[in-house]
Short mmCIF file of C-alpha atoms in Angstrom, two decimals:
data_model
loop_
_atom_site.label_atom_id
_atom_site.label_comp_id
_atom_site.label_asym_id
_atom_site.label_seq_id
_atom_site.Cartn_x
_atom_site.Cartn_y
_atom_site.Cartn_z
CA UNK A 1 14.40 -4.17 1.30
CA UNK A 2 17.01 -1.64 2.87
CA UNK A 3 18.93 -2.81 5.61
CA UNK A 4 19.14 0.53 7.05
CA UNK A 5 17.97 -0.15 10.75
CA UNK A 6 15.33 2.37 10.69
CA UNK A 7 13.69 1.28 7.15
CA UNK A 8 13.27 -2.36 8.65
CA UNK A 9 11.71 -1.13 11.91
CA UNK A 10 9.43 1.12 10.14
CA UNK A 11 8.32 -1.86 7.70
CA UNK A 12 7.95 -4.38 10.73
CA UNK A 13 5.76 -1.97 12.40
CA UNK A 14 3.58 -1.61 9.41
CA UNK A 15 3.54 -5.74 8.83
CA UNK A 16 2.25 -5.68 11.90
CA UNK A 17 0.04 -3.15 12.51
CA UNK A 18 -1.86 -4.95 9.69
CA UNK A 19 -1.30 -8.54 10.93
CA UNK A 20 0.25 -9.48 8.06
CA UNK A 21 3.54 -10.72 9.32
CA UNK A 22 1.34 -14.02 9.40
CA UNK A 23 -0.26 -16.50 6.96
CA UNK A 24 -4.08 -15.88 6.59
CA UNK A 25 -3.45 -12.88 8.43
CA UNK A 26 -5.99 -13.05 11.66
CA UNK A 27 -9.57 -12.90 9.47
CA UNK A 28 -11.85 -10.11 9.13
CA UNK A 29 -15.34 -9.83 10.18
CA UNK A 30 -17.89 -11.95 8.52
CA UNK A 31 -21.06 -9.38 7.28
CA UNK A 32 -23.69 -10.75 5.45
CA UNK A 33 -24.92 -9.19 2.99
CA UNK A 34 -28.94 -8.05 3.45
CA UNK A 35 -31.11 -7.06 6.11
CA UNK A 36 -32.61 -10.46 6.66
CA UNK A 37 -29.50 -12.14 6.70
CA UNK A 38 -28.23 -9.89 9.20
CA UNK A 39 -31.09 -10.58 11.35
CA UNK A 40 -31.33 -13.71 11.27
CA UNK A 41 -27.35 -14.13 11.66
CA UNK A 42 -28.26 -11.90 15.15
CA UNK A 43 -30.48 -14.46 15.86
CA UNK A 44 -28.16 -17.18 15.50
CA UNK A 45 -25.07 -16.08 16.86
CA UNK A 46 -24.41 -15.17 20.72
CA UNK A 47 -23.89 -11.38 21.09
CA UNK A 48 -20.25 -12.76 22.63
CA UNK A 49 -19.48 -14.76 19.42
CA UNK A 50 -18.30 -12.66 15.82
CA UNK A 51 -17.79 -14.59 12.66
CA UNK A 52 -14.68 -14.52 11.41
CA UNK A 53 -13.78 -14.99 7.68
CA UNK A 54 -10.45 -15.66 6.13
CA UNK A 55 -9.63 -12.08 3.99
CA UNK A 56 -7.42 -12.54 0.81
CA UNK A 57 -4.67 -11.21 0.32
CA UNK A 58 -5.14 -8.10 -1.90
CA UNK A 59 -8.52 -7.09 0.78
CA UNK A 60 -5.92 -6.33 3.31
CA UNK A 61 -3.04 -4.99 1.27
CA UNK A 62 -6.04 -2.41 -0.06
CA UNK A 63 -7.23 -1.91 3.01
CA UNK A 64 -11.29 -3.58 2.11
CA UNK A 65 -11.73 -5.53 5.23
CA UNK A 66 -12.12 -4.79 8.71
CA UNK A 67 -9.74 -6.96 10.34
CA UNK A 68 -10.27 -9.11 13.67
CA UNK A 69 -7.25 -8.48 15.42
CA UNK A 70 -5.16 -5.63 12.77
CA UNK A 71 -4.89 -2.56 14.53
CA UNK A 72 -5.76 -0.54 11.19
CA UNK A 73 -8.26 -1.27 8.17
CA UNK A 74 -5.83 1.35 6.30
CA UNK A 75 -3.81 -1.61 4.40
CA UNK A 76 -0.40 -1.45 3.24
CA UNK A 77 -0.51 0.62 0.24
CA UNK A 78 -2.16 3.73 2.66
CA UNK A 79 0.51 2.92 5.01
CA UNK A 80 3.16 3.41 2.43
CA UNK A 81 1.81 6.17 1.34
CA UNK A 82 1.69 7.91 5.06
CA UNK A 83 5.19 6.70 5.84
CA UNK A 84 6.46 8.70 2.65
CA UNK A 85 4.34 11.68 3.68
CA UNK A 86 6.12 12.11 6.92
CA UNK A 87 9.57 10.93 6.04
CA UNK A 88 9.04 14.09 3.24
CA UNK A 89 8.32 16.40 5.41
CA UNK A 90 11.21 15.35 7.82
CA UNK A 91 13.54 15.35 4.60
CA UNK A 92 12.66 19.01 3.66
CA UNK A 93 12.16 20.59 6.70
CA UNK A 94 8.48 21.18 6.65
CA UNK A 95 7.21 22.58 10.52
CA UNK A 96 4.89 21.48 12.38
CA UNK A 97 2.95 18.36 13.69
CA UNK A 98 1.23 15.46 12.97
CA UNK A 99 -2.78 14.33 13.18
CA UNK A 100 -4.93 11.54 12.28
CA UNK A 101 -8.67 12.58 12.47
CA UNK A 102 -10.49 9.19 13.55
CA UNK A 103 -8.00 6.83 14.10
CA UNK A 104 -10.38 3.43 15.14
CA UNK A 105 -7.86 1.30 16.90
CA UNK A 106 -4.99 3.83 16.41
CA UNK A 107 -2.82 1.99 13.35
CA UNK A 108 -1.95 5.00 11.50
CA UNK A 109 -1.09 7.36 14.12
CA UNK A 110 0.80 4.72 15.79
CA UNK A 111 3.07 4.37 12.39
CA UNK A 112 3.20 8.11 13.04
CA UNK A 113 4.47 7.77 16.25
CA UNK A 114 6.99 5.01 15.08
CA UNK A 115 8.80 6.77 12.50
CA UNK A 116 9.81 10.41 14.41
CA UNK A 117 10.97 7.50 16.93
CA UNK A 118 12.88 6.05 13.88
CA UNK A 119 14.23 9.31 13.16
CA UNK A 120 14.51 10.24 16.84
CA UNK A 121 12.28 13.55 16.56
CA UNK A 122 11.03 14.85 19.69
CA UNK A 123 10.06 18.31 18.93
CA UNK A 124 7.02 17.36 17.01
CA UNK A 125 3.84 15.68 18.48
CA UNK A 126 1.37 13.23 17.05
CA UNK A 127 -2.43 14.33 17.09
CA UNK A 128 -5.00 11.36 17.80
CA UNK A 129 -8.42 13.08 17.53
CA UNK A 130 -11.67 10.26 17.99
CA UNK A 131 -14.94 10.73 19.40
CA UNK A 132 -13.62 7.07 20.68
CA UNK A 133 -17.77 6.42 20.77
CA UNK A 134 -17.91 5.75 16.63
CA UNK A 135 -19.52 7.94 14.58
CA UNK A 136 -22.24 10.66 15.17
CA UNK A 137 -25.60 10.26 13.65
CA UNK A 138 -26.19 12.05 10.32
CA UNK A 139 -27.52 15.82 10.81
CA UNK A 140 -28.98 15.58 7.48
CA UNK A 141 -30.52 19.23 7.77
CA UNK A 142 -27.49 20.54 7.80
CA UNK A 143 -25.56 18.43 5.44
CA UNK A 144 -28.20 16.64 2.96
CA UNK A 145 -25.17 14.59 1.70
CA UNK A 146 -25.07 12.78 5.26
CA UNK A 147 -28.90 12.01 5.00
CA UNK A 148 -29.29 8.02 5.34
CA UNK A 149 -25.72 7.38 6.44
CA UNK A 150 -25.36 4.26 8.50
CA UNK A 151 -21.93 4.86 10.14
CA UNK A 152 -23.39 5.36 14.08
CA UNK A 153 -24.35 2.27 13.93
CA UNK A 154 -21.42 0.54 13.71
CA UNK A 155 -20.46 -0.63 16.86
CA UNK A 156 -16.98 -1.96 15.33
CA UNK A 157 -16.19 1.80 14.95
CA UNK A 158 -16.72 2.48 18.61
CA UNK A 159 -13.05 2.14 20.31
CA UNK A 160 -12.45 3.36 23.73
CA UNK A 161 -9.72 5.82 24.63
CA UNK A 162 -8.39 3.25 26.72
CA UNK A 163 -8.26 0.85 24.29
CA UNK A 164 -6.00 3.12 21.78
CA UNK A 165 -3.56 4.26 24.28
CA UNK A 166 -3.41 0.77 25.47
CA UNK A 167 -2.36 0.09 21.55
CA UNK A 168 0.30 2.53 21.64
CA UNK A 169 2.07 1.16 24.75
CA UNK A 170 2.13 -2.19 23.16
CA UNK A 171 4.33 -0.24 20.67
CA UNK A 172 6.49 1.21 23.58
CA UNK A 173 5.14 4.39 21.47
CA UNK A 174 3.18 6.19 24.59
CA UNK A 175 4.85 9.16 25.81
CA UNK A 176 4.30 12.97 25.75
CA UNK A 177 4.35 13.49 22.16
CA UNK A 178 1.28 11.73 21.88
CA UNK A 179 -1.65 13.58 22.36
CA UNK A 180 -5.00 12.85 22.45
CA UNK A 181 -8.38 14.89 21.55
CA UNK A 182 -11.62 13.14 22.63
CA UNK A 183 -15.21 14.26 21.31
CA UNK A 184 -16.67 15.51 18.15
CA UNK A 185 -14.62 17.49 15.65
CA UNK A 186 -16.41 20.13 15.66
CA UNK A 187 -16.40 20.42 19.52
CA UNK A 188 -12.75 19.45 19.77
CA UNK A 189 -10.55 21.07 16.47
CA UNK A 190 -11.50 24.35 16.66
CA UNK A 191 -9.68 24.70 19.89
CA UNK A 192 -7.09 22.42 20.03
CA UNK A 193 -3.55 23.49 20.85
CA UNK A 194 -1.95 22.92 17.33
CA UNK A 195 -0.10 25.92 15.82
CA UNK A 196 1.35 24.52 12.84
CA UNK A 197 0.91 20.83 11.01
CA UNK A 198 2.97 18.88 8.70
CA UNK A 199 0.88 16.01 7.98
CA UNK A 200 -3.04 15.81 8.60
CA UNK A 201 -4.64 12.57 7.85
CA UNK A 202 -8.60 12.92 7.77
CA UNK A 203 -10.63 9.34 8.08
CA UNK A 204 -13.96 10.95 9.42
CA UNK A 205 -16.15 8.73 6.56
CA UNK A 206 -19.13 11.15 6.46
CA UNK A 207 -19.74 14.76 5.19
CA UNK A 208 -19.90 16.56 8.66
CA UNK A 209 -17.13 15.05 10.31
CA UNK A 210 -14.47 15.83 6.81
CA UNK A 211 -15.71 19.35 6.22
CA UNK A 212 -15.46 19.77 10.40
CA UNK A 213 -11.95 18.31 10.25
CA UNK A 214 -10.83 20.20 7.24
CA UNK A 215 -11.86 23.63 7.69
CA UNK A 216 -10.58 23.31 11.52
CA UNK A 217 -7.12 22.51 10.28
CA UNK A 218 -6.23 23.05 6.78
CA UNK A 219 -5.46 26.36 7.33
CA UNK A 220 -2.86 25.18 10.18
CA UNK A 221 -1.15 22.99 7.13
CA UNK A 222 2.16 24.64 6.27
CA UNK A 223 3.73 24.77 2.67
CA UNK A 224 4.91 21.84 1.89
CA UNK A 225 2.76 20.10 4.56
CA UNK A 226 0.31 16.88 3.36
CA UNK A 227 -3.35 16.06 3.41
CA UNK A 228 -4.36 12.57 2.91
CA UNK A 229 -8.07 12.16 2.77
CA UNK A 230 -8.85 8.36 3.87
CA UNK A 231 -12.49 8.10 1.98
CA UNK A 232 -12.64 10.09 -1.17
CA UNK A 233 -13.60 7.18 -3.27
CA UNK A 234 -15.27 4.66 -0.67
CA UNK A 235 -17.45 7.65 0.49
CA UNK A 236 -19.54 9.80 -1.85
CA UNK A 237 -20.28 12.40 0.76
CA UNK A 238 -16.36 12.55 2.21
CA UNK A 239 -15.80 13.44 -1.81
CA UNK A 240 -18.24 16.05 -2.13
CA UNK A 241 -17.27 17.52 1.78
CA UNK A 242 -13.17 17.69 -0.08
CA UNK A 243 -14.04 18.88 -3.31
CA UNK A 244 -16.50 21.34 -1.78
CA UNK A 245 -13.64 22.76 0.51
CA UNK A 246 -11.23 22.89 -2.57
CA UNK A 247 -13.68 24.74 -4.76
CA UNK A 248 -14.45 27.67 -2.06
CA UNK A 249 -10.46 27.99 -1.37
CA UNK A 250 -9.69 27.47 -4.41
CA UNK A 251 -7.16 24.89 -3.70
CA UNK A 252 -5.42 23.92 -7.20
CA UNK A 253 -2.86 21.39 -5.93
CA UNK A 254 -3.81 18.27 -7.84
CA UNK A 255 -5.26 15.52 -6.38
CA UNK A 256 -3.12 12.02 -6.14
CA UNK A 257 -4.59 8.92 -5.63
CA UNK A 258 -2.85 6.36 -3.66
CA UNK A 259 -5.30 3.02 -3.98
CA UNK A 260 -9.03 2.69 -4.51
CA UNK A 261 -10.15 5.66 -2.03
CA UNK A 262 -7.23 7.26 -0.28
CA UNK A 263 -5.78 10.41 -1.75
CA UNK A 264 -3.96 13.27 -0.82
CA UNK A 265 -2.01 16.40 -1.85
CA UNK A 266 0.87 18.46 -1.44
CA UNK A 267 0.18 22.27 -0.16
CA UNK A 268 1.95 24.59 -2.71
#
């Protein structure tokens, strides 16, 4: 560990972003497995009460659970791999700003926030762009990939506005280079006052919502800039929506994996 004073606030804001500054961490959210269960665990169980099981260790460093209290499901490795991202393009002068496209409680774009703090940047901002209602339901005419995908229904996906900025002043991280975009992707990226990115981290899960991030703001991405793509091997369709985009730009930068589904690459 470095004692530089900005490594070891950067690493104790990851630690605990994840919760796991603390033995057992704080649990993740017990899902049976099977329709019936699930019903009959609804039965059960008060609507007020959620099941908490005790994650091991490697769940949460990989980022397979979804955590009780954590404010990210991103686990340390992703972390890591975001932190080197941005402290690159600080290093070698790369313009432009940050995002995170679906951010759930806000963990990754608060370790955004964190580190130009570190590095006391203030002429870049940090992009938090949510529907902050979960996901939308599949459009499966339009994107046959999307057909059957259960992500709406997730209510654990579904975190208010409120709730994320709340987040962020825990952090003492709220200010003005924070800003937020609420609503679809397609509704809200198109438009959205960024000129130039450095870093764009897309967690949008399905089809729709990756290609809708991605075309919107790949082309904003500057030389030298990163993408990290948050799904490519949980989510068949957020694979197909990247390697689709790749193959009609013809994007040859290679691929790098950073755990069992995050990747990203480096924009020649």
């Amino acid at each position: 560990m470095s004692d530089d004073p900005r490594a070891l606030y950067i690493d104790l804001v990851k630690k605990s972003l994840t919760c796991s500054l603390y033995e057992g961490y704080d649990g993740t959210f017990f899902k049976p497995r099977g329709s019936w269960r699930r019903g009959l665990l609804r039965q059960l169980v008060p609507d007020d009460v959620r099941l908490i099981r005790r994650a091991p260790d490697e769940e949460r460093a990989e980022g397979k659970d979804w955590p009780a209290l954590a404010l990210t499901m991103v686990g340390q490795k992703r972390l890591d791999n975001l932190q080197e991202c941005v402290e690159a393009v600080l290093r070698d002068g790369v313009p432009g700003d940050l995002i995170e496209t679906g951010v759930w409680r806000g963990g990754s774009v608060i370790l955004m926030r964190a580190i130009l703090k570190a590095y006391g940047v203030t002429d870049r901002a940090v992009f938090v762009a949510d529907s902050f209602a979960g996901l939308p339901k599949p459009d499966a005419d339009s994107y046959p990939a999307d057909a059957g995908d259960r992500h709406w229904t997730y209510g654990e996906l579904a975190v208010s506005l409120e709730q994320v900025r709340a987040n962020f002043d825990r952090y003492g991280l709220l200010d003005d280079q924070v800003r937020f975009l609420k609503g679809w992707f397609k509704d809200t990226l198109p438009s959205a006052p960024i000129e130039r990115l450095a870093v764009a981290r897309l967690d949008g899960d399905m089809y729709e919502s990756t290609m809708d991030a991605i075309k919107a703001l790949y082309p904003k991405l500057q030389s030298g800039g990163f993408l990290i793509m948050d799904d490519y091997g949980a989510v068949p369709a957020c694979k197909q929506a990247t390697e689709d985009y790749r193959a009609r730009l013809r994007i040859r930068e290679p691929i790098v994996p950073i755990d069992w589904t995050g990747v990203y690459w480096r924009k020649a």
